Short mmCIF file of C-alpha atoms in Angstrom, two decimals:
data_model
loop_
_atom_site.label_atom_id
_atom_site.label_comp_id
_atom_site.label_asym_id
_atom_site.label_seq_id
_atom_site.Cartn_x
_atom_site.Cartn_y
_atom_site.Cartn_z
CA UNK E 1 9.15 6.52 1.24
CA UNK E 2 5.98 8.01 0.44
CA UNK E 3 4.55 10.84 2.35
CA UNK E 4 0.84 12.72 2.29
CA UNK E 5 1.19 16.28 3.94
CA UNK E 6 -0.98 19.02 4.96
CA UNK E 7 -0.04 22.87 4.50
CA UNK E 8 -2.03 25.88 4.30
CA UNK E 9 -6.06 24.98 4.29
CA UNK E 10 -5.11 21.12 4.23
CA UNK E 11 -4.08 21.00 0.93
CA UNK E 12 -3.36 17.66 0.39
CA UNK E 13 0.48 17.72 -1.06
CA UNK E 14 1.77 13.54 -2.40
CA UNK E 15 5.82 13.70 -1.38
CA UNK E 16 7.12 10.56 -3.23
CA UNK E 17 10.84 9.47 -1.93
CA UNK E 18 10.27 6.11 -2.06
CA UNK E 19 13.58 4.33 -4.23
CA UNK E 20 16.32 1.99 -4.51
CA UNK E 21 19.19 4.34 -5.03
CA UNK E 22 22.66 3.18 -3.28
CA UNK E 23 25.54 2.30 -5.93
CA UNK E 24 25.93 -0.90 -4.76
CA UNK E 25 22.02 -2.26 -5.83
CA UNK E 26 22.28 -0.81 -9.50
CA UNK E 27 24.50 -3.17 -10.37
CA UNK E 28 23.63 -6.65 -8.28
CA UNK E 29 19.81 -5.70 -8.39
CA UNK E 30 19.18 -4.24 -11.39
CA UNK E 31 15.61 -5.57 -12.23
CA UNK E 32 14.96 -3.83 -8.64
CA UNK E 33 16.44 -0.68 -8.63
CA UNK E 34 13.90 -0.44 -12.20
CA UNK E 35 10.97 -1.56 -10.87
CA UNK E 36 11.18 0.55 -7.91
CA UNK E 37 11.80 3.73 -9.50
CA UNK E 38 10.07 3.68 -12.64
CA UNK E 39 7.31 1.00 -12.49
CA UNK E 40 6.00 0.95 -8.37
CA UNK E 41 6.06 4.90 -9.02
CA UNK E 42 3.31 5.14 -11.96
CA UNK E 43 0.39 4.41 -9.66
CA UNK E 44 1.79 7.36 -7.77
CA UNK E 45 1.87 9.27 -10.95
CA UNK E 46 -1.61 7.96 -11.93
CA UNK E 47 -3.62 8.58 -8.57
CA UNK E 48 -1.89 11.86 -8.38
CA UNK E 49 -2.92 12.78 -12.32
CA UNK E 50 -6.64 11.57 -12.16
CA UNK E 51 -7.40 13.13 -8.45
CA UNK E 52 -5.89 16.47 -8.91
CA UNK E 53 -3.18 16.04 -6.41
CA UNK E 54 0.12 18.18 -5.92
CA UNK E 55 2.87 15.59 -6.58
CA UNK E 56 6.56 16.44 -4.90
CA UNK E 57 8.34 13.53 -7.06
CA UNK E 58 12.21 13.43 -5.61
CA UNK E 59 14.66 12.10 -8.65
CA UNK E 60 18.30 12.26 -8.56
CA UNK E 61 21.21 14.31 -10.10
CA UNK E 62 22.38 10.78 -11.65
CA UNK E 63 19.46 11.64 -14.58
CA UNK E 64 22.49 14.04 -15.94
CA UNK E 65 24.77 11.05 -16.34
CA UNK E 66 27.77 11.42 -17.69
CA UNK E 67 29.13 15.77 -18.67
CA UNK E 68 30.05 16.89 -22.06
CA UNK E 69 33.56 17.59 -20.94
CA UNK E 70 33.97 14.01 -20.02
CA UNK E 71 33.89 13.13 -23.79
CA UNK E 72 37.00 15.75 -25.03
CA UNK E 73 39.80 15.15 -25.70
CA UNK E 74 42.46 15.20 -22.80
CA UNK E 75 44.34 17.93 -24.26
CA UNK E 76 41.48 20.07 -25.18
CA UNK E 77 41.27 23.74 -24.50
CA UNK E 78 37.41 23.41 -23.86
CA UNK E 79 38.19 21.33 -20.77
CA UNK E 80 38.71 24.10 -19.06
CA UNK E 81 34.90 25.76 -19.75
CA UNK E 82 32.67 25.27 -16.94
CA UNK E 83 29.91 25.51 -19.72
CA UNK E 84 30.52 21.55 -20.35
CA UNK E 85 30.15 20.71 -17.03
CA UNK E 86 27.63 22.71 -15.35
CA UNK E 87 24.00 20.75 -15.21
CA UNK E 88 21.19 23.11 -16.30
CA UNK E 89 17.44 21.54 -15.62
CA UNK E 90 15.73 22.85 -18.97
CA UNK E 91 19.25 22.63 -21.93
CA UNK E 92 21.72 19.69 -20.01
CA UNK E 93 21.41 16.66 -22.22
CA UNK E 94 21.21 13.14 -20.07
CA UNK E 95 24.11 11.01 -20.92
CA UNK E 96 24.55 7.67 -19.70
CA UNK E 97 26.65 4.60 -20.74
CA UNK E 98 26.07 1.58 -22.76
CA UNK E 99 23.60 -0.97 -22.38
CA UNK E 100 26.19 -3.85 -20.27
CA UNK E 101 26.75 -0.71 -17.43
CA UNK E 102 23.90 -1.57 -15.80
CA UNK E 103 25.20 1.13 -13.06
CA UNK E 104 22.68 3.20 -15.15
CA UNK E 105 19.37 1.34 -14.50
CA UNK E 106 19.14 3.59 -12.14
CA UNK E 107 19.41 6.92 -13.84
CA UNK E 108 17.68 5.41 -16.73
CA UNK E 109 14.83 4.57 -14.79
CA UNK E 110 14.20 7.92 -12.89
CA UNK E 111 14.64 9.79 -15.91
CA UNK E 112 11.92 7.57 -17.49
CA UNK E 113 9.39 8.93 -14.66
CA UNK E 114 10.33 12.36 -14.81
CA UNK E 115 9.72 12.49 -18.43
CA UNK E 116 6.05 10.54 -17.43
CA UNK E 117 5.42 13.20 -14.83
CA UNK E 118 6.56 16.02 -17.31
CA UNK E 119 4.02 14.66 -19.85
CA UNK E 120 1.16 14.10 -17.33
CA UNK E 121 1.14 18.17 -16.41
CA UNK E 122 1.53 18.86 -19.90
CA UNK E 123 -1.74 16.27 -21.39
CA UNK E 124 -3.47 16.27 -18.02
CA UNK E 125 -2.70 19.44 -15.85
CA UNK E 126 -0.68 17.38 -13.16
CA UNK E 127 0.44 19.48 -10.20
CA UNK E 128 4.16 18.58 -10.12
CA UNK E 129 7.63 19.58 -8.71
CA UNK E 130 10.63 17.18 -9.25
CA UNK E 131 13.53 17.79 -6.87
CA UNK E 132 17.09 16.54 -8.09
CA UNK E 133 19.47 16.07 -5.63
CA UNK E 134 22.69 16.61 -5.30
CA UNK E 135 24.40 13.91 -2.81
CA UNK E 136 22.41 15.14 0.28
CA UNK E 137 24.79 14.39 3.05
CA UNK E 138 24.56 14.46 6.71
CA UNK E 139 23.59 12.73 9.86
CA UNK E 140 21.39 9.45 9.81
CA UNK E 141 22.68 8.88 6.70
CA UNK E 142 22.53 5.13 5.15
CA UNK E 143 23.95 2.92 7.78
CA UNK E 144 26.98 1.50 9.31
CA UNK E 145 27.64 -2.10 8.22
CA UNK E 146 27.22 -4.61 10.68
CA UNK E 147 25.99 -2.07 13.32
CA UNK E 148 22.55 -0.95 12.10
CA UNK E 149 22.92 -2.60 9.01
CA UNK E 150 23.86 -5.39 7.02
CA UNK E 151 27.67 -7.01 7.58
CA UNK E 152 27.80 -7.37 3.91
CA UNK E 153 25.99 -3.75 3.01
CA UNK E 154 27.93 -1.10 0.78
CA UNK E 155 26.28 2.44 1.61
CA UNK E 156 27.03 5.37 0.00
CA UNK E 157 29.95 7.06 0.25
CA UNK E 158 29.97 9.33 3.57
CA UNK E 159 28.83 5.86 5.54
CA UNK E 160 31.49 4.31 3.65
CA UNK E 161 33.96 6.38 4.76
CA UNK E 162 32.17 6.85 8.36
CA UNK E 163 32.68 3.31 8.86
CA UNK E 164 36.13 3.01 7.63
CA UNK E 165 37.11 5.77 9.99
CA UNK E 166 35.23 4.34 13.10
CA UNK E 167 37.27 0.93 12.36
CA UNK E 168 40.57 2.28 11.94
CA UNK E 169 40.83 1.03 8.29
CA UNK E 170 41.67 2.61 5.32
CA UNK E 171 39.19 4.47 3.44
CA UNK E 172 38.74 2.57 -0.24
CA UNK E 173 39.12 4.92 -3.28
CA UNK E 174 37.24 3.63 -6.13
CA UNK E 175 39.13 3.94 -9.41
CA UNK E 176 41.53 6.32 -7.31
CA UNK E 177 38.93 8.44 -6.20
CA UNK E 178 39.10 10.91 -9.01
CA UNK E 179 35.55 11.61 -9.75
CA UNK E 180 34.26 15.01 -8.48
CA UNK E 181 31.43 15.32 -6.22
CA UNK E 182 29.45 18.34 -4.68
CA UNK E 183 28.12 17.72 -1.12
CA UNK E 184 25.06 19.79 0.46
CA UNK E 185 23.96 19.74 3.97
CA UNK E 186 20.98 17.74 4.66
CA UNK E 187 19.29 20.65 7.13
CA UNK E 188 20.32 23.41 3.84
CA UNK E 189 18.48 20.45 1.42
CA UNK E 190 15.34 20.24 3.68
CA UNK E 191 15.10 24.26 3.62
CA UNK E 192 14.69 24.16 0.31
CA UNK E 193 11.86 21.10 0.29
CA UNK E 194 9.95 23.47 3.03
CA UNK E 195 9.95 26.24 0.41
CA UNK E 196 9.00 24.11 -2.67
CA UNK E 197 5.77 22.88 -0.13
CA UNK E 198 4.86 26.16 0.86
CA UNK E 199 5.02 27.84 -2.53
CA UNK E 200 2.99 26.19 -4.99
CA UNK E 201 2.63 28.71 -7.37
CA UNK E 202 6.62 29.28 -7.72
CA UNK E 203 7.33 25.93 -7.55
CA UNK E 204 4.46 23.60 -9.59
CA UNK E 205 5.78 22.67 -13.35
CA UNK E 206 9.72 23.20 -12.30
CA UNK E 207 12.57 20.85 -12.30
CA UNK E 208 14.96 21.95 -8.97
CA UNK E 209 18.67 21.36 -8.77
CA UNK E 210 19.56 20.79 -5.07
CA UNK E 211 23.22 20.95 -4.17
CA UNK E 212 26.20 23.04 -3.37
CA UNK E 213 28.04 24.28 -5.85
CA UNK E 214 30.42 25.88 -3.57
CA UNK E 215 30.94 22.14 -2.06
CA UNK E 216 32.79 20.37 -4.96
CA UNK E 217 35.87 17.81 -4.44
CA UNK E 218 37.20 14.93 -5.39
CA UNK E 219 36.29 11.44 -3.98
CA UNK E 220 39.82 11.44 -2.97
CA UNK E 221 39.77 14.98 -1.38
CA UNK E 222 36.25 13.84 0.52
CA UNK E 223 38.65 11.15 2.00
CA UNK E 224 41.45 13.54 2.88
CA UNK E 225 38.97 15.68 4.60
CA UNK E 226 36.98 13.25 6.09
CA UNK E 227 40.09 11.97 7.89
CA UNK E 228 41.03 15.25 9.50
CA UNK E 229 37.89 16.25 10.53
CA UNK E 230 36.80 12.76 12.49
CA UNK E 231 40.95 12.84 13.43
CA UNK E 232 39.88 16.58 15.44
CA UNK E 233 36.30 15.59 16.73
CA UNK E 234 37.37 12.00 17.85
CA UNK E 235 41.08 13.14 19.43
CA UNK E 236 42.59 9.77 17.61
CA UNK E 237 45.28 10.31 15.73
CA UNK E 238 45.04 9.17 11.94
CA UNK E 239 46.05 5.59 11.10
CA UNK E 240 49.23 5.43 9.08
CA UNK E 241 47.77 4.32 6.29
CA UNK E 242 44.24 6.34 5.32
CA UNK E 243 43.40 5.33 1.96
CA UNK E 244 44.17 2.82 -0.73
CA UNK E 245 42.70 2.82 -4.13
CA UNK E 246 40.70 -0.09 -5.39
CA UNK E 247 38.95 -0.70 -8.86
CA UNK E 248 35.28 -0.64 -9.38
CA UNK E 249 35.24 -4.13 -10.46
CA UNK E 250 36.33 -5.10 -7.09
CA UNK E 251 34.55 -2.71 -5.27
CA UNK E 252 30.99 -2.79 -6.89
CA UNK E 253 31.26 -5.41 -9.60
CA UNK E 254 30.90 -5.70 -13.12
CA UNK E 255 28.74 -3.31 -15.01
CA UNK E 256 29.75 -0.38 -12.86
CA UNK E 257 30.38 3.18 -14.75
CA UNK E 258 30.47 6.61 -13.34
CA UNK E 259 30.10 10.14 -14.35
CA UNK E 260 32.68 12.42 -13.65
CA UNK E 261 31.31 15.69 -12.67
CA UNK E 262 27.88 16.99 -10.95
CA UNK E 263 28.21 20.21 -10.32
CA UNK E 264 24.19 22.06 -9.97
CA UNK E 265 23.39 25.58 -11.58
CA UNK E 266 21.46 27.22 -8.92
CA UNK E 267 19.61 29.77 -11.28
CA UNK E 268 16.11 28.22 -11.31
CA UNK E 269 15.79 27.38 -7.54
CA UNK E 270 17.77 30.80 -6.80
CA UNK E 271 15.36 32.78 -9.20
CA UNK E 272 11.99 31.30 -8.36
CA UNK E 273 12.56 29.98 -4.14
CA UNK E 274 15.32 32.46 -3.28
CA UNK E 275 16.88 29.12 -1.92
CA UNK E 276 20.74 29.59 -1.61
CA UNK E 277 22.84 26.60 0.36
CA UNK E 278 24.49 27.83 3.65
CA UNK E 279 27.18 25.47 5.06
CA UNK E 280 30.51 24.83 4.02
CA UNK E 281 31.66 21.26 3.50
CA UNK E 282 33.84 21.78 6.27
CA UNK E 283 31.49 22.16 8.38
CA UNK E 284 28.45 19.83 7.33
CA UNK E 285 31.52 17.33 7.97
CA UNK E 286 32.40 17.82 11.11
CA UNK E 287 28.91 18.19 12.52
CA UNK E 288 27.82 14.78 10.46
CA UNK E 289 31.24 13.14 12.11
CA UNK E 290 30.52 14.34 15.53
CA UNK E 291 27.43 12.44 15.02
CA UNK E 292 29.01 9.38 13.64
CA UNK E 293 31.63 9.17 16.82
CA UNK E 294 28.86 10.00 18.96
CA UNK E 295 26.76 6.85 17.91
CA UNK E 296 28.71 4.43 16.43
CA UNK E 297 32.29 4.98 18.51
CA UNK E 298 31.48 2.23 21.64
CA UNK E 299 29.19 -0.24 19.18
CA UNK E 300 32.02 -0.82 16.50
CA UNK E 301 34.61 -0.95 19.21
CA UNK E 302 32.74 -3.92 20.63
CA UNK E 303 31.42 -5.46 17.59
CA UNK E 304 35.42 -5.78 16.80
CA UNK E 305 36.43 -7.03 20.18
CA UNK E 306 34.22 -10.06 20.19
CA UNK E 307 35.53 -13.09 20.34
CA UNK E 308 35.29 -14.94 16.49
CA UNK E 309 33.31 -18.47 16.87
CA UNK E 310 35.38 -21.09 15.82
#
């Protein structure tokens, strides 16, 4: 999605969000998910650099890849310093897997045009911010398969789970569900956008984490809490079963990898915004949930009710 606003005395401000970015594409659609990020984006770049437009490029925390502390040893004492997992926009090195994971066309490619737009304001005086977020989660969110979406579709992993606990079936942990997430509120995320608009000065040339520090679990944990918090706003009880574990060959396909941590330092949108995340994972679920039930409840009840043609 690419946006044009206005602010202040019509300053013309280019908001590019325009990407292929679920899991599911980086693998089956790999020549996609490149060409959308990295090569439909450099006319952006380009009209943005030669007319002396403010460009608002959005990227993606996936640019970090993989941590440090993924690659120690199991046994080692450093695994326990946050230093080697922490992402820092200006000294976290981008680490992604081999060549055959094509999961990482993805991250490859949006790191590609951040480095582009980085070296456009440094040749060519480019007016840029590039926002990475931080699994932005929260009503509206992807879509629910079959519903307002493809039968076939694999969203990300709230919808995922949404629709798992609107059908009564257990929610699928990839690879067991281990890797750790952190999960900010989609009004807390858009707070900070606002600011990064309206402050040109504090926010041209900078690199912004977006995310919630404070918000970190495990896939698995998301599940667990998921389940009691759509158990309390939809007054079902849970099914007996709520998750089962599946491997990321059979869930995404070959040439899936994963990182294992993304947890955002806060210091450079904290020191030049004053942009702190509010709302507690907890709560960003069970409003987002209240949402799901709300909209989906009666259409997924009927879209399993009807009758199968023979």
């Amino acid at each position: 999605m690419l946006r044009s606003v206005c602010v202040g005395f019509c300053e013309v401000i280019t908001v590019n969000l325009a990407a292929i970015c679920t899991p599911a594409d980086y693998n089956t659609r790999p020549l996609d998910t490149i060409y959308s990020n990295f090569i439909d984006a450099l006319p952006v770049v380009k009209y943005c650099s030669e007319n002396n437009k403010r460009l608002i490029h959005f990227s993606t925390c996936e640019v970090y890849g993989k941590t440090i502390g993924s690659f120690l040893p199991p046994d080692s004492p450093l695994r326990q310093d946050p230093a080697y997992y922490i992402l820092k926009e200006d000294t976290s090195p981008c680490i992604f897997g081999s060549i055959e994971k094509q999961r990482w066309s993805y991250a490859c490619a949006k790191q590609l045009i951040e480095r582009l737009i980085y070296a456009e304001g440094a040749e060519n005086g480019l007016e840029f911010t590039i926002v990475r977020p931080f699994n932005w989660i929260g009503p509206r969110m992807d879509f629910i398969p079959g519903i307002d979406g493809p039968s076939e579709g694999v969203p990300r992993v709230l919808a995922c789970f949404s629709n798992n606990l609107l059908r009564r079936e257990p929610l699928k942990l990839v690879d067991g569900g281990e890797s750790q997430r952190t999960f900010v509120y989609i009004k807390d995320a858009i707070e900070a956008v606002h600011l990064m608009i309206e402050n040109p000065a504090r926010a041209n040339g900078h690199i912004f984490n977006v995310g919630n520090p404070n918000n970190e679990v495990t896939v698995r944990q998301l599940a667990e809490m998921m389940t009691k918090v759509y158990a309390k706003v939809s007054g079902e009880d849970s099914i007996e079963t709520p998750t089962i574990d599946v491997s990321s060959k059979e869930f995404y396909g070959e040439g899936y990898d994963d990182s294992d941590k993304r947890i955002p330092d806060m210091t450079i949108i904290n020191k030049q915004l004053g942009w702190n995340p509010k709302t507690s994972l907890w709560d960003l679920l069970e409003s987002t949930l209240t949402y799901q039930h709300r909209t989906y409840a009666e259409a997924v009840r009927q879209s399993i009710a009807k009758p199968v043609a023979s």
